[in-house]
Every structure is written in C-alpha cells, then in structure tokens.
Amino acid sequence: MKILHTSDWHLGRTLYSKKERQEEHKAFLEWLLKTIKENSIDLLLIAGDIFDTASPSTTSQRMYYDFLVKVKTAGCENVIVVGGNHDSPSFLNAPKDILAALNVAVIGNATENIEDEILVVKDNNGNTTIIVCGVPFLRERDISRFAEGENYSDRSKRINENIKKHYEEIAELAENKRKELGKQIPIIATGHLSVAGGQRNEDDGVRETYIGNIEAVGSDIFPDTFEYVALGHYHIPSKIKEHIRYCGSPIPMGFGEAKQTKCVYVIDYAKGQNIETIEIPIFQKLESIVGDKKFIEKRLTELKKSGSSVWVEVIYKGDEVFPDFSAWTNEQVTNSEIEVLKLQNRQHLNEALTTNDTTDSLDELNAFDVFDKLLDKSSISDAQKEELKESYKEIVDGLNIEE
C-alpha cells in the first residue's frame, strides 16, 4: 500500500485579489496525476482546503472533478477527501454518493456518527489494506457547545479537550474495527487544524480557525494508535513528529513563501512505512525584492536579462525620499516578462505629524510649514531636502494653494 498525502490546494485563489492562479493549479494537478502514476499510488489523501472559498467558481469545480475522474486512470484506486476550514461542508458532501462510484470518499465535516469517519480501504483484489480515520476540520459547533460566561482560557481548554476526545474516540473505534477484521493493518488519520510546531508566514492566507490564539493544540492529541497523521491547514511543509506531518500547499500562497520548497509525501507500507518527500516543481516564479533603489534596480535588471516569467513585489526601504517610485519601477520592467503585483514605499515621509512634533496647531501652519516639519522629521540629506522643497513649491504654486 502506497499513500500520497497532499493538502491545501486552495483552488480559485488569487494573489492580492487580482492575479488568477488557475494556470498554476492546472499545472500542479497534471503533475500530481503523473506523480501518482509513476509512483504506483494506491491511496490519495487530500487533507482539506481543496477550495479557497465556500462558493468556488465553475472553473475551480471543473478542475476538481476532472482531476478526480482522471485519478483512477492514473492507477490510483482510492481517494479520501476531508474538508478544511476554507471549504463548505455542504458543497463538498453534495456529490459524495456519486463520487463513491469512483472510490472517492468525501467527509466534509464531522459526522453525527463518528464511525462514519472511519474508512476501510481495500486493494484491487478486495483485501483490506489500511484503516483511515478521516477527520475533517472540526468546527466548534460540531464538537462542543458555548458555555455562557466562560472566558478565553476556559473556552480554549474546552475546545482543545473536545478535539482530543474526538481523536481518542475515533482511534478506539478504529482499533475495534481492526480486531473485527482480524488483521494487523495500519491505522492512520487525517486532520485539518493548527498543531503546535507547525510553521507559518505573515502573508500565507491561513485563517485563524478559532477566535484569538486558542486554536493551537499539542501533538499529544493524536493517540499512538495512528501510525501516520496527514495534516492540512499550514502551508509550509513540516514534521511535528516523524509520523505527524504537514505537507503544505502545492503553490506559494504569497510572496513570503516564494523561496519555499513545496512537496507531497509518499508513505510506503511495503517498506515498513517509509516516508518519501517528493518536491513539487515551480509553476510560476515569485520573488520579493526589498531594499534601496540601487539594490532594486540591480535585481530587476538581472531578472529582465534572464527572460523568465516572474511575478514580483517591490518594497523600497531606502533612506532617501523616492516620490516617483511607482513610475520608476514600471520603467524598469518595460519590455520584460516581469509583472509587478505589489509596490510598497516605506520611506519616512509616510509618517504623519503628531503632537510631539510641533507645539503649533495646524491652523497656525501653512502648507510649506507642514512640509518643512515633515522634512525635519525625516532622516534625509540636506541637499535632497532643498530639492524636495523646490519640487513641492512648484506643485503648490500650480494648485494655487495659499501660503
């Protein structure tokens, strides 16, 4: 039995709400089908967040269903899909009876009968090979009830205890199932949640699953019954323990993940649970360029000469004021395959005057007084201050602003 663990596809996601990622997702799914075939995968586990929103577009839906149809032709006989916090349980569950005909089991949310989350997987010859505890994202309303008057600490304890209880109960039921079958086969589990030790980035798009910081749980919630735990939710591949892992998202969710190696895990029980990491190719290069004008110009020139398609964010952090930053950056990437998706100018003049900067009221200051005080507040050279004053005077004169 060979299992492939993937998660957090986020089909339909855009970058900064404007750049579509469909081509990247299409390329990933094609690569995944090829990887499944080349590695003779018997079971595919998708550990939540298949879609980026609860109401995915028709294009995203088509990609998902086309993939599930093609998995069988790639030689994989079994697929298990569990819902994530981004997914709509009702949407995922709606076609589950139809998908079952393709040996695709879907668990969109915690079931009323926890035994329905236990899946017995068989090979082509009908032999039972593995038991999967397909635990989806556990919404608070599915595992616990709000207690009036409880504080954050009490709520945190209640949620964590109920998550642990869910895994303990399903592990016990799975062990009983294994005894009934009379075969010492592996028991594994899925999970879509925040486990202490998982890694995050600032712009990874990972939503807090519960209010505040109470959602992180310890890895001790997973009983020793589970020989492997396939996690989803965090987008950076990481090992909580050797057998408890996040495989991460297949494509970078933001520029903070641009330098990360993306992967899937293959668990081979024919070799005594050997876990192999398979690196996912880069389908669209992303790069964050942060520095002063000289550094930014140098890096954009290098990328331009390479001729490769790259999406960039450019963040200016120089000491000098750079008023034409946007226009200058656009000039640098003209006639190239570079696409600038984000510009940020972190110069000191973005700061505002406060009561600590002046004892005068704004009514007592004219446009030039305010500008002079902002210049004094900024750590720029005297030469540039004079240059900026001249430019500002031309602007004010053109607008006919009274001094």
Short mmCIF file of C-alpha atoms in Angstrom, two decimals:
data_model
loop_
_atom_site.label_atom_id
_atom_site.label_comp_id
_atom_site.label_asym_id
_atom_site.label_seq_id
_atom_site.Cartn_x
_atom_site.Cartn_y
_atom_site.Cartn_z
CA MET A 1 0.00 0.00 0.00
CA LYS A 2 1.42 3.37 -1.09
CA ILE A 3 -0.24 6.56 0.09
CA LEU A 4 0.23 10.11 -1.20
CA HIS A 5 -0.51 12.95 1.24
CA THR A 6 -1.42 16.37 -0.16
CA SER A 7 -3.47 19.30 1.12
CA ASP A 8 -4.36 22.98 0.87
CA TRP A 9 -4.84 23.27 -2.88
CA HIS A 10 -6.94 26.41 -2.45
CA LEU A 11 -8.39 26.16 -5.96
CA GLY A 12 -9.68 29.56 -7.02
CA ARG A 13 -7.21 31.56 -5.00
CA THR A 14 -5.92 34.86 -6.37
CA LEU A 15 -2.78 36.78 -5.49
CA TYR A 16 -3.59 40.13 -3.89
CA SER A 17 -7.19 39.66 -5.09
CA LYS A 18 -6.23 40.39 -8.69
CA LYS A 19 -3.92 37.72 -10.12
CA GLU A 20 -5.55 34.43 -11.07
CA ARG A 21 -3.69 31.21 -10.17
CA GLN A 22 -5.62 28.86 -12.44
CA GLU A 23 -2.69 28.01 -14.71
CA GLU A 24 -0.52 27.13 -11.70
CA HIS A 25 -3.21 24.90 -10.23
CA LYS A 26 -3.81 23.23 -13.58
CA ALA A 27 -0.08 22.53 -13.92
CA PHE A 28 0.06 21.17 -10.37
CA LEU A 29 -2.86 18.78 -10.90
CA GLU A 30 -1.31 17.50 -14.12
CA TRP A 31 1.98 16.97 -12.28
CA LEU A 32 0.14 15.21 -9.44
CA LEU A 33 -1.55 12.77 -11.82
CA LYS A 34 1.84 11.98 -13.36
CA THR A 35 3.39 11.53 -9.91
CA ILE A 36 0.57 9.20 -8.83
CA LYS A 37 1.11 7.05 -11.91
CA GLU A 38 4.91 6.98 -11.70
CA ASN A 39 4.86 6.03 -8.02
CA SER A 40 2.01 3.50 -8.27
CA ILE A 41 -0.02 5.24 -5.58
CA ASP A 42 -2.86 3.17 -4.12
CA LEU A 43 -4.47 5.82 -1.92
CA LEU A 44 -4.59 9.60 -2.28
CA LEU A 45 -5.27 11.63 0.88
CA ILE A 46 -6.35 15.28 0.45
CA ALA A 47 -6.26 16.86 3.91
CA GLY A 48 -8.59 19.83 3.49
CA ASP A 49 -8.89 23.26 1.89
CA ILE A 50 -9.47 21.92 -1.57
CA PHE A 51 -11.06 25.25 -2.46
CA ASP A 52 -10.16 28.75 -1.36
CA THR A 53 -13.74 29.82 -0.75
CA ALA A 54 -17.01 28.23 0.29
CA SER A 55 -18.51 29.10 -3.12
CA PRO A 56 -15.89 28.06 -5.68
CA SER A 57 -16.15 29.19 -9.28
CA THR A 58 -17.26 26.82 -12.04
CA THR A 59 -13.66 26.75 -13.27
CA SER A 60 -12.40 25.58 -9.87
CA GLN A 61 -15.14 22.98 -9.63
CA ARG A 62 -14.31 21.66 -13.09
CA MET A 63 -10.63 21.32 -12.20
CA TYR A 64 -11.52 19.37 -9.05
CA TYR A 65 -13.96 16.96 -10.65
CA ASP A 66 -11.85 16.43 -13.79
CA PHE A 67 -8.94 15.52 -11.56
CA LEU A 68 -10.97 13.02 -9.52
CA VAL A 69 -12.13 11.31 -12.72
CA LYS A 70 -8.58 11.08 -14.03
CA VAL A 71 -7.08 9.71 -10.80
CA LYS A 72 -8.45 6.26 -11.48
CA THR A 73 -6.93 6.19 -14.98
CA ALA A 74 -3.60 7.11 -13.35
CA GLY A 75 -3.81 3.83 -11.44
CA CYS A 76 -4.94 5.09 -8.03
CA GLU A 77 -7.94 3.12 -6.84
CA ASN A 78 -8.82 5.07 -3.70
CA VAL A 79 -9.16 8.75 -2.83
CA ILE A 80 -10.12 10.26 0.53
CA VAL A 81 -11.08 13.94 0.71
CA VAL A 82 -11.67 15.71 4.03
CA GLY A 83 -12.96 19.26 4.39
CA GLY A 84 -10.87 22.18 5.61
CA ASN A 85 -11.88 25.45 7.24
CA HIS A 86 -12.00 27.19 3.83
CA ASP A 87 -14.29 24.52 2.37
CA SER A 88 -18.07 24.44 2.52
CA PRO A 89 -19.06 21.09 4.11
CA SER A 90 -22.39 21.04 2.27
CA PHE A 91 -20.72 21.75 -1.06
CA LEU A 92 -18.12 19.01 -0.61
CA ASN A 93 -20.66 16.50 0.67
CA ALA A 94 -23.31 17.13 -2.02
CA PRO A 95 -21.84 14.79 -4.70
CA LYS A 96 -20.34 12.25 -2.25
CA ASP A 97 -22.70 9.43 -3.31
CA ILE A 98 -21.81 9.93 -6.97
CA LEU A 99 -18.09 10.19 -6.22
CA ALA A 100 -18.28 6.98 -4.19
CA ALA A 101 -18.75 5.17 -7.51
CA LEU A 102 -15.19 6.30 -8.33
CA ASN A 103 -13.92 5.09 -4.93
CA VAL A 104 -13.68 8.71 -3.80
CA ALA A 105 -14.74 9.08 -0.15
CA VAL A 106 -15.67 12.59 0.98
CA ILE A 107 -16.00 13.76 4.60
CA GLY A 108 -16.84 17.44 4.50
CA ASN A 109 -17.41 17.90 8.22
CA ALA A 110 -17.62 15.98 11.48
CA THR A 111 -20.35 13.36 11.20
CA GLU A 112 -23.18 12.74 13.67
CA ASN A 113 -21.98 9.16 13.97
CA ILE A 114 -18.21 9.27 14.39
CA GLU A 115 -17.93 5.76 12.90
CA ASP A 116 -18.80 7.30 9.52
CA GLU A 117 -15.37 8.94 9.59
CA ILE A 118 -13.67 5.53 9.68
CA LEU A 119 -12.83 4.21 6.22
CA VAL A 120 -11.62 0.70 5.45
CA VAL A 121 -9.51 0.72 2.29
CA LYS A 122 -9.19 -2.36 0.09
CA ASP A 123 -6.89 -3.21 -2.80
CA ASN A 124 -7.89 -4.38 -6.29
CA ASN A 125 -8.31 -7.93 -5.02
CA GLY A 126 -10.68 -6.91 -2.25
CA ASN A 127 -8.13 -7.36 0.50
CA THR A 128 -8.33 -4.91 3.40
CA THR A 129 -5.08 -2.96 3.48
CA ILE A 130 -5.48 0.03 5.79
CA ILE A 131 -7.91 1.86 8.06
CA VAL A 132 -8.18 5.63 7.71
CA CYS A 133 -9.72 7.86 10.33
CA GLY A 134 -10.83 10.64 8.00
CA VAL A 135 -11.14 13.53 10.42
CA PRO A 136 -12.00 16.85 8.73
CA PHE A 137 -11.71 20.37 10.14
CA LEU A 138 -13.56 20.20 13.46
CA ARG A 139 -15.79 23.24 13.77
CA GLU A 140 -16.52 24.33 17.29
CA ARG A 141 -20.26 23.74 16.88
CA ASP A 142 -19.56 20.12 15.83
CA ILE A 143 -17.52 19.14 18.86
CA SER A 144 -18.54 21.50 21.65
CA ARG A 145 -21.09 23.98 22.85
CA PHE A 146 -20.54 27.54 24.05
CA ALA A 147 -20.85 27.93 27.79
CA GLU A 148 -22.30 31.21 28.99
CA GLY A 149 -19.89 33.31 31.00
CA GLU A 150 -16.73 31.35 30.14
CA ASN A 151 -13.53 33.29 29.46
CA TYR A 152 -10.94 32.73 26.72
CA SER A 153 -8.91 30.40 28.90
CA ASP A 154 -11.94 28.24 29.68
CA ARG A 155 -13.00 28.22 26.05
CA SER A 156 -9.52 27.28 24.90
CA LYS A 157 -9.41 24.40 27.33
CA ARG A 158 -12.89 23.21 26.32
CA ILE A 159 -12.13 23.25 22.57
CA ASN A 160 -8.76 21.51 22.96
CA GLU A 161 -10.21 18.85 25.22
CA ASN A 162 -13.03 18.11 22.78
CA ILE A 163 -10.67 17.89 19.81
CA LYS A 164 -8.53 15.44 21.75
CA LYS A 165 -11.63 13.49 22.80
CA HIS A 166 -12.72 13.22 19.14
CA TYR A 167 -9.40 11.68 18.15
CA GLU A 168 -9.36 9.36 21.16
CA GLU A 169 -12.85 8.08 20.38
CA ILE A 170 -12.17 7.51 16.71
CA ALA A 171 -8.86 5.78 17.48
CA GLU A 172 -10.61 3.38 19.86
CA LEU A 173 -13.30 2.61 17.28
CA ALA A 174 -10.65 2.04 14.61
CA GLU A 175 -8.80 -0.38 16.89
CA ASN A 176 -12.03 -2.30 17.45
CA LYS A 177 -12.58 -2.37 13.71
CA ARG A 178 -9.12 -3.82 13.20
CA LYS A 179 -9.81 -6.54 15.77
CA GLU A 180 -13.04 -7.42 13.96
CA LEU A 181 -11.13 -7.75 10.71
CA GLY A 182 -8.56 -9.96 12.38
CA LYS A 183 -5.69 -8.35 10.50
CA GLN A 184 -2.82 -6.27 11.88
CA ILE A 185 -3.16 -3.49 9.32
CA PRO A 186 -2.06 0.14 9.76
CA ILE A 187 -4.39 2.78 11.16
CA ILE A 188 -3.75 6.35 10.02
CA ALA A 189 -5.60 9.63 10.47
CA THR A 190 -6.13 12.98 8.82
CA GLY A 191 -6.51 16.39 10.43
CA HIS A 192 -7.08 19.97 9.37
CA LEU A 193 -6.10 22.11 12.32
CA SER A 194 -3.29 24.09 13.94
CA VAL A 195 -0.84 21.86 15.75
CA ALA A 196 1.92 23.37 17.87
CA GLY A 197 5.17 23.19 15.92
CA GLY A 198 3.61 23.94 12.54
CA GLN A 199 5.15 26.84 10.62
CA ARG A 200 3.50 29.97 9.21
CA ASN A 201 4.26 33.12 7.20
CA GLU A 202 2.71 36.57 7.50
CA ASP A 203 1.02 36.50 4.10
CA ASP A 204 0.16 32.80 3.87
CA GLY A 205 -3.59 33.40 3.97
CA VAL A 206 -4.08 30.90 6.79
CA ARG A 207 -7.26 31.83 8.64
CA GLU A 208 -7.46 31.58 12.39
CA THR A 209 -9.67 28.58 13.00
CA TYR A 210 -10.92 29.83 16.35
CA ILE A 211 -11.04 33.27 17.95
CA GLY A 212 -7.76 34.51 19.35
CA ASN A 213 -4.79 32.19 19.80
CA ILE A 214 -6.64 29.29 21.34
CA GLU A 215 -6.70 27.07 18.29
CA ALA A 216 -3.20 25.55 18.52
CA VAL A 217 -3.19 22.07 20.02
CA GLY A 218 -0.35 19.82 21.05
CA SER A 219 0.60 16.73 19.07
CA ASP A 220 -0.35 14.64 22.12
CA ILE A 221 -3.98 14.81 20.97
CA PHE A 222 -3.15 12.06 18.46
CA PRO A 223 -3.18 8.62 20.11
CA ASP A 224 -0.33 6.18 19.48
CA THR A 225 -2.84 4.12 17.51
CA PHE A 226 -2.14 6.29 14.47
CA GLU A 227 0.92 5.20 12.53
CA TYR A 228 0.71 8.33 10.37
CA VAL A 229 -1.22 11.61 10.68
CA ALA A 230 -1.75 13.56 7.44
CA LEU A 231 -2.23 17.19 8.38
CA GLY A 232 -3.55 20.16 6.46
CA HIS A 233 -4.06 23.88 7.25
CA TYR A 234 -0.50 25.24 7.45
CA HIS A 235 1.13 25.91 4.09
CA ILE A 236 4.75 25.18 4.97
CA PRO A 237 5.85 21.52 4.87
CA SER A 238 6.89 20.49 8.37
CA LYS A 239 7.34 17.48 10.62
CA ILE A 240 5.67 17.79 14.00
CA LYS A 241 6.96 14.28 14.65
CA GLU A 242 8.32 11.78 12.18
CA HIS A 243 4.83 10.34 11.62
CA ILE A 244 2.83 13.59 12.08
CA ARG A 245 3.31 15.97 9.15
CA TYR A 246 2.06 18.99 7.26
CA CYS A 247 2.74 18.60 3.56
CA GLY A 248 1.88 22.29 2.93
CA SER A 249 0.27 23.96 -0.05
CA PRO A 250 1.36 22.97 -3.59
CA ILE A 251 1.92 26.56 -4.73
CA PRO A 252 3.07 29.64 -2.78
CA MET A 253 0.11 31.42 -1.21
CA GLY A 254 2.04 34.70 -1.09
CA PHE A 255 5.46 36.21 -1.63
CA GLY A 256 6.52 35.13 1.85
CA GLU A 257 6.50 31.54 0.55
CA ALA A 258 8.34 32.35 -2.69
CA LYS A 259 11.58 30.67 -1.60
CA GLN A 260 9.98 27.60 -0.03
CA THR A 261 10.26 24.12 -1.44
CA LYS A 262 6.77 22.69 -1.91
CA CYS A 263 6.18 18.95 -1.61
CA VAL A 264 3.93 15.95 -1.17
CA TYR A 265 4.65 12.90 0.99
CA VAL A 266 4.51 9.29 -0.14
CA ILE A 267 4.11 6.70 2.61
CA ASP A 268 5.10 3.20 1.51
CA TYR A 269 3.91 0.39 3.80
CA ALA A 270 5.53 -2.25 1.61
CA LYS A 271 8.81 -0.91 3.02
CA GLY A 272 7.75 -0.66 6.66
CA GLN A 273 6.22 2.83 6.50
CA ASN A 274 8.97 4.50 4.58
CA ILE A 275 8.13 8.21 4.09
CA GLU A 276 9.45 9.87 0.96
CA THR A 277 9.34 13.59 0.20
CA ILE A 278 8.64 14.45 -3.43
CA GLU A 279 9.39 18.03 -4.42
CA ILE A 280 6.77 19.92 -6.42
CA PRO A 281 8.13 21.93 -9.39
CA ILE A 282 7.77 25.71 -9.51
CA PHE A 283 4.99 26.52 -11.95
CA GLN A 284 5.21 30.31 -11.65
CA LYS A 285 8.19 32.10 -10.19
CA LEU A 286 7.52 34.65 -7.44
CA GLU A 287 10.07 36.97 -5.89
CA SER A 288 10.08 39.63 -3.21
CA ILE A 289 12.59 42.43 -3.83
CA VAL A 290 13.26 44.51 -0.74
CA GLY A 291 15.94 47.19 -0.49
CA ASP A 292 17.11 50.61 -1.60
CA LYS A 293 16.97 51.97 -5.15
CA LYS A 294 20.35 50.57 -6.16
CA PHE A 295 19.51 47.05 -4.96
CA ILE A 296 16.07 47.05 -6.57
CA GLU A 297 17.44 48.26 -9.89
CA LYS A 298 20.19 45.62 -9.87
CA ARG A 299 17.79 42.76 -9.13
CA LEU A 300 15.18 43.86 -11.69
CA THR A 301 17.92 44.12 -14.31
CA GLU A 302 19.08 40.58 -13.53
CA LEU A 303 15.54 39.23 -13.81
CA LYS A 304 14.98 41.12 -17.04
CA LYS A 305 18.13 39.63 -18.57
CA SER A 306 17.05 36.12 -17.57
CA GLY A 307 13.97 36.46 -19.76
CA SER A 308 11.90 34.26 -17.43
CA SER A 309 8.34 34.98 -16.37
CA VAL A 310 8.30 36.23 -12.79
CA TRP A 311 5.77 37.96 -10.56
CA VAL A 312 7.34 40.34 -8.09
CA GLU A 313 6.57 42.54 -5.15
CA VAL A 314 8.91 45.52 -4.81
CA ILE A 315 9.39 47.14 -1.42
CA TYR A 316 11.51 50.28 -1.19
CA LYS A 317 13.34 50.68 2.12
CA GLY A 318 15.92 53.33 1.24
CA ASP A 319 16.69 56.39 3.35
CA GLU A 320 16.10 58.92 0.61
CA VAL A 321 12.66 60.09 -0.43
CA PHE A 322 11.53 58.36 -3.62
CA PRO A 323 8.41 60.24 -4.84
CA ASP A 324 8.33 58.70 -8.33
CA PHE A 325 8.88 55.14 -7.07
CA SER A 326 5.91 53.64 -8.93
CA ALA A 327 6.68 55.23 -12.29
CA TRP A 328 10.38 54.39 -11.95
CA THR A 329 9.65 50.72 -11.17
CA ASN A 330 7.32 50.39 -14.15
CA GLU A 331 10.05 51.79 -16.39
CA GLN A 332 12.49 49.18 -15.10
CA VAL A 333 10.27 46.28 -16.16
CA THR A 334 9.21 47.61 -19.56
CA ASN A 335 9.58 45.04 -22.37
CA SER A 336 10.19 42.16 -19.97
CA GLU A 337 8.40 39.11 -18.57
CA ILE A 338 8.38 40.72 -15.12
CA GLU A 339 4.98 41.56 -13.68
CA VAL A 340 4.87 43.80 -10.62
CA LEU A 341 1.95 42.79 -8.39
CA LYS A 342 2.74 44.86 -5.33
CA LEU A 343 4.59 48.13 -4.70
CA GLN A 344 5.34 49.49 -1.27
CA ASN A 345 7.30 52.63 -0.45
CA ARG A 346 8.44 52.56 3.17
CA GLN A 347 10.08 55.95 3.20
CA HIS A 348 9.99 58.13 6.30
CA LEU A 349 7.77 60.77 4.72
CA ASN A 350 4.86 58.36 5.01
CA GLU A 351 4.80 59.20 8.69
CA ALA A 352 2.38 61.85 9.89
CA LEU A 353 2.96 64.79 12.22
CA THR A 354 1.95 64.19 15.82
CA THR A 355 1.57 66.47 18.83
CA ASN A 356 5.11 65.53 19.76
CA ASP A 357 6.46 67.03 16.52
CA THR A 358 5.12 70.57 16.92
CA THR A 359 3.56 72.85 19.54
CA ASP A 360 1.71 74.75 16.80
CA SER A 361 -1.82 73.86 15.73
CA LEU A 362 -2.47 73.05 12.08
CA ASP A 363 -4.50 76.26 11.86
CA GLU A 364 -1.29 78.19 12.57
CA LEU A 365 0.74 76.33 9.89
CA ASN A 366 0.59 76.84 6.13
CA ALA A 367 1.28 74.16 3.53
CA PHE A 368 5.01 74.95 3.45
CA ASP A 369 5.34 74.90 7.26
CA VAL A 370 3.82 71.42 7.42
CA PHE A 371 6.08 70.17 4.64
CA ASP A 372 9.18 71.66 6.31
CA LYS A 373 8.34 69.94 9.59
CA LEU A 374 7.88 66.61 7.83
CA LEU A 375 11.26 67.05 6.17
CA ASP A 376 12.87 67.84 9.51
CA LYS A 377 11.30 64.69 10.96
CA SER A 378 12.81 62.56 8.18
CA SER A 379 16.43 61.44 8.15
CA ILE A 380 17.33 62.58 4.63
CA SER A 381 20.21 64.69 3.40
CA ASP A 382 20.07 68.49 3.40
CA ALA A 383 20.67 68.51 -0.34
CA GLN A 384 17.64 66.37 -1.01
CA LYS A 385 15.54 68.44 1.39
CA GLU A 386 16.24 71.56 -0.68
CA GLU A 387 15.47 69.67 -3.89
CA LEU A 388 12.17 68.44 -2.47
CA LYS A 389 11.24 71.91 -1.24
CA GLU A 390 11.66 73.29 -4.76
CA SER A 391 9.54 70.48 -6.24
CA TYR A 392 6.88 70.94 -3.59
CA LYS A 393 6.76 74.70 -4.22
CA GLU A 394 6.10 74.06 -7.91
CA ILE A 395 3.23 71.71 -7.00
CA VAL A 396 1.69 74.16 -4.52
CA ASP A 397 2.02 77.08 -6.93
CA GLY A 398 0.33 75.01 -9.64
CA LEU A 399 -2.59 74.24 -7.34
CA ASN A 400 -2.89 77.87 -6.25
CA ILE A 401 -2.71 76.95 -2.58
CA GLU A 402 -2.42 79.96 -0.31
CA GLU A 403 0.72 80.15 1.81
#
